[in-house]
mmCIF file with all atom_site columns, C-alpha atoms in Angstrom:
data_model
loop_
_atom_site.group_PDB
_atom_site.id
_atom_site.type_symbol
_atom_site.label_atom_id
_atom_site.label_alt_id
_atom_site.label_comp_id
_atom_site.label_asym_id
_atom_site.label_entity_id
_atom_site.label_seq_id
_atom_site.pdbx_PDB_ins_code
_atom_site.Cartn_x
_atom_site.Cartn_y
_atom_site.Cartn_z
_atom_site.occupancy
_atom_site.B_iso_or_equiv
_atom_site.pdbx_formal_charge
_atom_site.auth_seq_id
_atom_site.auth_comp_id
_atom_site.auth_asym_id
_atom_site.auth_atom_id
_atom_site.pdbx_PDB_model_num
ATOM 1  C CA . MET A 1 1  ? 95.636  -202.650 -115.769 1.00 41.00 ? 1  MET A CA 1
ATOM 2  C CA . ALA A 1 2  ? 96.136  -203.163 -119.328 1.00 45.00 ? 2  ALA A CA 1
ATOM 3  C CA . ASP A 1 3  ? 95.588  -206.585 -121.152 1.00 47.00 ? 3  ASP A CA 1
ATOM 4  C CA . THR A 1 4  ? 99.186  -208.283 -121.736 1.00 47.00 ? 4  THR A CA 1
ATOM 5  C CA . GLU A 1 5  ? 97.381  -211.351 -123.565 1.00 49.00 ? 5  GLU A CA 1
ATOM 6  C CA . GLY A 1 6  ? 97.428  -209.500 -126.657 1.00 53.00 ? 6  GLY A CA 1
ATOM 7  C CA . PRO A 1 7  ? 94.540  -209.980 -128.913 1.00 54.00 ? 7  PRO A CA 1
ATOM 8  C CA . LEU A 1 8  ? 91.979  -212.205 -127.794 1.00 50.00 ? 8  LEU A CA 1
ATOM 9  C CA . PRO A 1 9  ? 90.645  -214.675 -130.452 1.00 55.00 ? 9  PRO A CA 1
ATOM 10 C CA . GLU A 1 10 ? 86.567  -213.429 -131.622 1.00 60.00 ? 10 GLU A CA 1
ATOM 11 C CA . ASN A 1 11 ? 84.086  -215.752 -130.049 1.00 70.00 ? 11 ASN A CA 1
ATOM 12 C CA . SER A 1 12 ? 80.794  -215.232 -128.924 1.00 83.00 ? 12 SER A CA 1
ATOM 13 C CA . TYR A 1 13 ? 81.999  -213.773 -125.459 1.00 89.00 ? 13 TYR A CA 1
ATOM 14 C CA . HIS A 1 14 ? 82.910  -210.429 -123.727 1.00 93.00 ? 14 HIS A CA 1
ATOM 15 C CA . HIS A 1 15 ? 86.549  -209.427 -123.291 1.00 95.00 ? 15 HIS A CA 1
ATOM 16 C CA . GLY A 1 16 ? 87.591  -208.627 -119.589 1.00 97.00 ? 16 GLY A CA 1
ATOM 17 C CA . THR A 1 17 ? 90.292  -208.565 -117.374 1.00 98.00 ? 17 THR A CA 1
ATOM 18 C CA . ILE A 1 18 ? 90.800  -210.765 -113.893 1.00 98.00 ? 18 ILE A CA 1
ATOM 19 C CA . THR A 1 19 ? 91.540  -207.672 -111.559 1.00 98.00 ? 19 THR A CA 1
ATOM 20 C CA . LYS A 1 20 ? 91.550  -209.441 -108.528 1.00 98.00 ? 20 LYS A CA 1
ATOM 21 C CA . LEU A 1 21 ? 91.555  -213.061 -106.683 1.00 98.00 ? 21 LEU A CA 1
ATOM 22 C CA . PHE A 1 22 ? 90.801  -214.008 -102.949 1.00 97.00 ? 22 PHE A CA 1
ATOM 23 C CA . PRO A 1 23 ? 90.750  -217.412 -102.403 1.00 95.00 ? 23 PRO A CA 1
ATOM 24 C CA . SER A 1 24 ? 90.207  -217.588 -99.137  1.00 95.00 ? 24 SER A CA 1
ATOM 25 C CA . ASN A 1 25 ? 86.420  -216.600 -99.856  1.00 96.00 ? 25 ASN A CA 1
ATOM 26 C CA . ASN A 1 26 ? 86.422  -218.904 -103.129 1.00 96.00 ? 26 ASN A CA 1
ATOM 27 C CA . MET A 1 27 ? 85.806  -215.041 -105.063 1.00 97.00 ? 27 MET A CA 1
ATOM 28 C CA . GLY A 1 28 ? 87.227  -212.686 -107.689 1.00 98.00 ? 28 GLY A CA 1
ATOM 29 C CA . ILE A 1 29 ? 86.749  -210.143 -109.813 1.00 98.00 ? 29 ILE A CA 1
ATOM 30 C CA . VAL A 1 30 ? 86.536  -209.246 -113.337 1.00 98.00 ? 30 VAL A CA 1
ATOM 31 C CA . ARG A 1 31 ? 86.769  -205.583 -114.827 1.00 98.00 ? 31 ARG A CA 1
ATOM 32 C CA . ILE A 1 32 ? 84.280  -205.812 -117.465 1.00 97.00 ? 32 ILE A CA 1
ATOM 33 C CA . GLU A 1 33 ? 84.498  -203.737 -121.130 1.00 94.00 ? 33 GLU A CA 1
ATOM 34 C CA . SER A 1 34 ? 82.244  -200.670 -119.153 1.00 95.00 ? 34 SER A CA 1
ATOM 35 C CA . GLY A 1 35 ? 84.957  -200.606 -117.017 1.00 96.00 ? 35 GLY A CA 1
ATOM 36 C CA . ARG A 1 36 ? 82.766  -201.846 -114.143 1.00 97.00 ? 36 ARG A CA 1
ATOM 37 C CA . GLU A 1 37 ? 84.127  -204.525 -111.884 1.00 98.00 ? 37 GLU A CA 1
ATOM 38 C CA . VAL A 1 38 ? 81.930  -207.383 -111.379 1.00 98.00 ? 38 VAL A CA 1
ATOM 39 C CA . PRO A 1 39 ? 82.439  -210.634 -108.568 1.00 98.00 ? 39 PRO A CA 1
ATOM 40 C CA . PHE A 1 40 ? 82.253  -214.165 -109.533 1.00 98.00 ? 40 PHE A CA 1
ATOM 41 C CA . SER A 1 41 ? 81.889  -216.892 -107.313 1.00 96.00 ? 41 SER A CA 1
ATOM 42 C CA . TYR A 1 42 ? 84.360  -220.231 -107.486 1.00 96.00 ? 42 TYR A CA 1
ATOM 43 C CA . GLU A 1 43 ? 81.872  -222.458 -106.596 1.00 93.00 ? 43 GLU A CA 1
ATOM 44 C CA . PHE A 1 44 ? 79.094  -221.194 -109.399 1.00 93.00 ? 44 PHE A CA 1
ATOM 45 C CA . VAL A 1 45 ? 81.555  -219.999 -111.993 1.00 96.00 ? 45 VAL A CA 1
ATOM 46 C CA . ILE A 1 46 ? 81.272  -222.065 -115.296 1.00 96.00 ? 46 ILE A CA 1
ATOM 47 C CA . LEU A 1 47 ? 84.891  -222.407 -116.681 1.00 97.00 ? 47 LEU A CA 1
ATOM 48 C CA . LEU A 1 48 ? 85.693  -222.829 -120.184 1.00 95.00 ? 48 LEU A CA 1
ATOM 49 C CA . GLY A 1 49 ? 89.175  -223.457 -121.928 1.00 93.00 ? 49 GLY A CA 1
ATOM 50 C CA . ARG A 1 50 ? 92.496  -223.679 -120.517 1.00 92.00 ? 50 ARG A CA 1
ATOM 51 C CA . ALA A 1 51 ? 91.431  -223.320 -116.634 1.00 93.00 ? 51 ALA A CA 1
ATOM 52 C CA . LYS A 1 52 ? 90.029  -226.387 -115.197 1.00 93.00 ? 52 LYS A CA 1
ATOM 53 C CA . SER A 1 53 ? 89.781  -224.933 -111.623 1.00 94.00 ? 53 SER A CA 1
ATOM 54 C CA . PRO A 1 54 ? 89.396  -221.320 -110.062 1.00 94.00 ? 54 PRO A CA 1
ATOM 55 C CA . LEU A 1 55 ? 92.825  -221.929 -108.617 1.00 93.00 ? 55 LEU A CA 1
ATOM 56 C CA . ASP A 1 56 ? 94.332  -221.870 -112.498 1.00 95.00 ? 56 ASP A CA 1
ATOM 57 C CA . LEU A 1 57 ? 93.449  -218.394 -112.913 1.00 97.00 ? 57 LEU A CA 1
ATOM 58 C CA . THR A 1 58 ? 95.550  -215.412 -112.633 1.00 96.00 ? 58 THR A CA 1
ATOM 59 C CA . GLU A 1 59 ? 95.352  -211.369 -111.989 1.00 97.00 ? 59 GLU A CA 1
ATOM 60 C CA . GLY A 1 60 ? 95.910  -209.685 -114.942 1.00 97.00 ? 60 GLY A CA 1
ATOM 61 C CA . GLU A 1 61 ? 94.867  -212.559 -117.186 1.00 96.00 ? 61 GLU A CA 1
ATOM 62 C CA . ALA A 1 62 ? 92.521  -211.592 -120.076 1.00 95.00 ? 62 ALA A CA 1
ATOM 63 C CA . VAL A 1 63 ? 89.634  -213.509 -120.293 1.00 96.00 ? 63 VAL A CA 1
ATOM 64 C CA . GLY A 1 64 ? 86.168  -213.923 -122.191 1.00 96.00 ? 64 GLY A CA 1
ATOM 65 C CA . TYR A 1 65 ? 83.186  -213.961 -120.017 1.00 97.00 ? 65 TYR A CA 1
ATOM 66 C CA . ASP A 1 66 ? 79.604  -213.958 -119.485 1.00 96.00 ? 66 ASP A CA 1
ATOM 67 C CA . LEU A 1 67 ? 77.248  -212.228 -117.159 1.00 97.00 ? 67 LEU A CA 1
ATOM 68 C CA . GLY A 1 68 ? 73.848  -213.287 -115.013 1.00 96.00 ? 68 GLY A CA 1
ATOM 69 C CA . TRP A 1 69 ? 71.543  -212.278 -112.400 1.00 94.00 ? 69 TRP A CA 1
ATOM 70 C CA . THR A 1 70 ? 71.807  -214.138 -109.185 1.00 89.00 ? 70 THR A CA 1
ATOM 71 C CA . PRO A 1 71 ? 70.059  -213.229 -105.954 1.00 89.00 ? 71 PRO A CA 1
ATOM 72 C CA . LYS A 1 72 ? 73.493  -211.883 -104.998 1.00 86.00 ? 72 LYS A CA 1
ATOM 73 C CA . GLY A 1 73 ? 72.740  -209.431 -107.804 1.00 93.00 ? 73 GLY A CA 1
ATOM 74 C CA . MET A 1 74 ? 74.884  -209.370 -111.496 1.00 96.00 ? 74 MET A CA 1
ATOM 75 C CA . MET A 1 75 ? 77.905  -211.268 -111.468 1.00 97.00 ? 75 MET A CA 1
ATOM 76 C CA . VAL A 1 76 ? 80.157  -213.271 -114.081 1.00 98.00 ? 76 VAL A CA 1
ATOM 77 C CA . THR A 1 77 ? 78.954  -216.763 -114.436 1.00 96.00 ? 77 THR A CA 1
ATOM 78 C CA . LYS A 1 78 ? 81.051  -218.313 -117.318 1.00 97.00 ? 78 LYS A CA 1
ATOM 79 C CA . ILE A 1 79 ? 84.697  -217.600 -118.474 1.00 97.00 ? 79 ILE A CA 1
ATOM 80 C CA . LYS A 1 80 ? 86.207  -218.818 -121.287 1.00 96.00 ? 80 LYS A CA 1
ATOM 81 C CA . THR A 1 81 ? 90.107  -218.692 -120.597 1.00 95.00 ? 81 THR A CA 1
ATOM 82 C CA . TYR A 1 82 ? 92.719  -218.835 -123.912 1.00 90.00 ? 82 TYR A CA 1
ATOM 83 C CA . PRO A 1 83 ? 96.143  -220.283 -124.129 1.00 87.00 ? 83 PRO A CA 1
ATOM 84 C CA . LYS A 1 84 ? 98.904  -218.507 -123.043 1.00 78.00 ? 84 LYS A CA 1
ATOM 85 C CA . GLN A 1 85 ? 100.268 -216.368 -125.615 1.00 70.00 ? 85 GLN A CA 1
ATOM 86 C CA . PRO A 1 86 ? 104.397 -217.086 -126.127 1.00 66.00 ? 86 PRO A CA 1
ATOM 87 C CA . SER A 1 87 ? 106.530 -214.260 -125.053 1.00 61.00 ? 87 SER A CA 1
#
C-alpha cells in the first residue's frame, strides 16, 4: 500500500501508514519504515495532530509514529496525524 498523502512534514517522528483498523477490538496496525506491521491500542495510544480520537484515523493514512515496549511487546505508543492534502 503506497502513501497517497504526498510527502510528510519533517519532524521528530518516524513515518508510517495505518494499514488496518479494528474498532470492535480497539486495535489498529501501522506499517513502519522497515515494512514491519506494529499494533497499537486505541485505549493507550497518544494522538497528536488532526485526529482527536482513534475513530478519526483511516486505513491508508500516512502518519508519524513513536514506538515503545509494553507488557505485550513493541507497540505504537504515539500517532501524529497531518492535515489532509488537497486533491
